[in-house]
XYZ file of C-alpha atoms in Angstrom:
215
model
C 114.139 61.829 51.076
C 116.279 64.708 50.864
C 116.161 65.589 54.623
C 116.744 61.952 55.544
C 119.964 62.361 53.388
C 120.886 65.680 55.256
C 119.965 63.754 58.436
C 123.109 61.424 57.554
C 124.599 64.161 56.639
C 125.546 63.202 53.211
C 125.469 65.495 50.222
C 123.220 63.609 47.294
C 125.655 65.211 43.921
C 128.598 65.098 45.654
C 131.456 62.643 44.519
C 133.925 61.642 47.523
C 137.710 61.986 47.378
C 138.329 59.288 49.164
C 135.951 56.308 49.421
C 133.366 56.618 52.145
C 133.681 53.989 54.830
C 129.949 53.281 56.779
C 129.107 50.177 58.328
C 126.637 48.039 56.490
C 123.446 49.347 57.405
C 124.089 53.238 57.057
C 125.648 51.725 53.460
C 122.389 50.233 52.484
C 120.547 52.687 53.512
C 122.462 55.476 51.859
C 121.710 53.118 48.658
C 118.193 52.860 49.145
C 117.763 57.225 49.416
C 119.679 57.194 46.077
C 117.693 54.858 44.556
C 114.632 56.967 45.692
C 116.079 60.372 44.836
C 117.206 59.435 41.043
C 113.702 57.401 40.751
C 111.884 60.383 42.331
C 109.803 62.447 38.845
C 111.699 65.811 40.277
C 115.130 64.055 39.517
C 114.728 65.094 36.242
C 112.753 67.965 35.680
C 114.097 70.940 33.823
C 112.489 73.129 36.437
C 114.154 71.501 39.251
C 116.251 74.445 40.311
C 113.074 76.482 40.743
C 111.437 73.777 43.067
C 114.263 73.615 45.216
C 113.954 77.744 45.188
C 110.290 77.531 45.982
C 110.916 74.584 48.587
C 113.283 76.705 50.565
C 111.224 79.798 50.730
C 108.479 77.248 51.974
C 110.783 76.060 54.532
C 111.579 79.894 55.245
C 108.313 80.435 55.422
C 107.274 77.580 57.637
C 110.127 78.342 60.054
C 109.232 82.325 60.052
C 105.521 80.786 61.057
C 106.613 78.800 64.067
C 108.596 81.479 64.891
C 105.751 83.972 65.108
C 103.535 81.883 66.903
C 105.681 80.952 69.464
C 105.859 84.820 69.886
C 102.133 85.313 70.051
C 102.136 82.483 72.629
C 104.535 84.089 74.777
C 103.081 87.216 75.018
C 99.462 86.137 74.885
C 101.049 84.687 78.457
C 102.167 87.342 79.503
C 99.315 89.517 79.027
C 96.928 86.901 80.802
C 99.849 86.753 83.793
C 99.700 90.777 83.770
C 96.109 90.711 83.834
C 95.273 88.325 87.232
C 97.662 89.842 88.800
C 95.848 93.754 88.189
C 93.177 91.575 88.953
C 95.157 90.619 92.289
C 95.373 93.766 93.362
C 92.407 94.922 92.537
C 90.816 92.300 94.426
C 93.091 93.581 97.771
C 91.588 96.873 97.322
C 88.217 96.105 97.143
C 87.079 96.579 93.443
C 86.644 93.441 92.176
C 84.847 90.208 93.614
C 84.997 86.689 92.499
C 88.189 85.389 92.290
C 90.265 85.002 88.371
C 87.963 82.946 87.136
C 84.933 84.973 87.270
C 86.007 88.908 88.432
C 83.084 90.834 88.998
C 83.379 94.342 89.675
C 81.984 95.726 93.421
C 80.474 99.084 93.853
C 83.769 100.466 94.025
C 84.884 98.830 91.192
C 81.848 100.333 88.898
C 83.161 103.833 90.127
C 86.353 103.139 89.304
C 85.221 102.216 85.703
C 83.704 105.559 85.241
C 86.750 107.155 86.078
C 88.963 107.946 82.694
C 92.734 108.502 83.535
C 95.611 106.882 83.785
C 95.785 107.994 87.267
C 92.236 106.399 87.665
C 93.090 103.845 90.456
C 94.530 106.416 92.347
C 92.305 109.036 92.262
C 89.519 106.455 92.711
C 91.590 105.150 96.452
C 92.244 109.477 97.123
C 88.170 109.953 96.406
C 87.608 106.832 99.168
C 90.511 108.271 101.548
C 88.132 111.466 101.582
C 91.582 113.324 99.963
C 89.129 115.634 97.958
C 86.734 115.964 101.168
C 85.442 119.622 102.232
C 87.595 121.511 99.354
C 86.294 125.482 98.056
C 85.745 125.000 94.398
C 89.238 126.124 93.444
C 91.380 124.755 95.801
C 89.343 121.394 94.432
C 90.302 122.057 91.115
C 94.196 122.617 92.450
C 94.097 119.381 93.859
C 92.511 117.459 90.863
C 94.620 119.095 88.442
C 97.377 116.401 90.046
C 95.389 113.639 88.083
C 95.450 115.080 84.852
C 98.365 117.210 84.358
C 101.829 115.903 83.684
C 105.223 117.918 83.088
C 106.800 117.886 79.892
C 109.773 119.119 81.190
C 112.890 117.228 82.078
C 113.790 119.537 85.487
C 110.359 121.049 86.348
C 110.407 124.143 89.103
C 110.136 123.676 92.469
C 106.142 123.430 92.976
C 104.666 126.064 95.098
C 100.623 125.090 95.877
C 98.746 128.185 96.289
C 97.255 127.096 99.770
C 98.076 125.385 103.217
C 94.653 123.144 102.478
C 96.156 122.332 98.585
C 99.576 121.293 100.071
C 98.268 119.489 102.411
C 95.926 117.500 99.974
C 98.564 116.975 97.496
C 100.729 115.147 100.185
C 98.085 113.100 100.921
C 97.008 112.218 97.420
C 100.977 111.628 96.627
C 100.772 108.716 100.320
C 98.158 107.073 98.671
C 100.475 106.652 95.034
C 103.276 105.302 97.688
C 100.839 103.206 99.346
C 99.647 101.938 95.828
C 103.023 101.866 94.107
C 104.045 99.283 97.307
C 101.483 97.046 96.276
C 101.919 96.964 92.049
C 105.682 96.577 92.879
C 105.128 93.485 95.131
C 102.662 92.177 92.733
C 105.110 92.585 89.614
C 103.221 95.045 87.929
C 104.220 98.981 86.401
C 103.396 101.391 88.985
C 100.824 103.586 88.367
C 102.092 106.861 87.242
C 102.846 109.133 90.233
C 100.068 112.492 90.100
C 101.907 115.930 89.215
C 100.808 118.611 91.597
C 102.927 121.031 89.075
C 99.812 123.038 87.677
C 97.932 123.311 90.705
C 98.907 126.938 91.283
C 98.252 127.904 87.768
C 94.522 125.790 87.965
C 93.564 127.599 91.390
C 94.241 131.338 90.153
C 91.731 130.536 86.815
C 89.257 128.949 88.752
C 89.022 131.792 91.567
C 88.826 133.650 88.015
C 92.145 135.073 87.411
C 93.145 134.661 83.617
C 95.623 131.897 83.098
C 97.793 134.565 80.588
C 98.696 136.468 83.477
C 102.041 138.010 83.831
């Protein structure tokens, strides 16, 4: 009753300076929610202040809810949107099968899953390039250190790979993050992050079995 007062935007205690002028049927009804306000058991109760405390909070509350799942809503969207379009690209490359509906991961896609990076898709497409192909142990390790390592430095050094094989292995693994990064940009996703060859020289000399210390 209240809110169909508000709706005619007419405050229920209020007394009017000057005499209200509604046509007939706004008139009657504004009489009838009167009627059913001062007949309504609240009217009267000592306690009323604290109802009308407790029904705003529950209107507070209500609104706060609504608000909150709309949220959810939104980004429960966007996360299935994010997903079929990884899915998208995933399905270009080869890894999965099937379609949104039912994705089903190929052979590729099952060695992709064992790999644990957040470089994985692109060490996974530098693995099927043959990037890593015919490598000596430590230039191998120079190269892979690309996948795992990342500068926490905001103006790194120049990086100076240890071998004519590692450089040129590190510019091929960095055209297949361009070749990659083409594709999550046209499909609206975050780019995969871009591997950092910057402790490749360091990872060679230890695993040709220099100390990593040395000066």
């Amino acid at each position: 009753m209240a809110s169909s007062l508000h709706e005619l935007d007419v405050d229920v205690n209020a007394v009017p300076a000057e005499p209200i002028r509604a046509d007939p049927q706004t008139a009657t009804r504004m009489g009838e929610l009167r009627q059913q306000v001062a007949a309504h058991p609240v009217h009267d109760d000592p306690q009323r202040e604290d109802l009308e405390v407790w029904a705003q909070r529950y209107d507070d509350l209500e609104a706060e809810t609504l608000r909150l799942e709309r949220h959810v809503e939104h980004r429960a969207g966007s996360l299935v949107r994010d997903f079929q379009r990884i899915v998208g690209v995933l399905a270009e490359l080869g890894y999965v099968a099937g379609g949104d509906d039912d994705p089903t991961p190929t052979a590729l896609g099952l060695r992709l899953a064992g790999l644990y990076a957040d470089t994985d898709l692109v060490l996974a497409e530098s693995v099927r390039a043959g990037v890593l192909d015919d490598l000596h142990g430590p230039e191998l390790a120079a190269v892979a250190s690309a996948f795992t390592y990342e500068t926490r430095l905001k103006d790194p050094p120049p990086v100076t790979p240890p071998t004519a094989a590692v450089t040129e292995r590190l510019e091929a693994v960095d055209a297949v993050w361009q070749r990659l990064a083409a594709r999550e940009d046209a499909a609206g996703l975050e780019r995969s992050p871009r591997p950092d060859p910057g402790f490749s020289d360091v990872v060679h000399r230890w695993a040709a079995g220099e100390a990593l210390d040395r000066r």
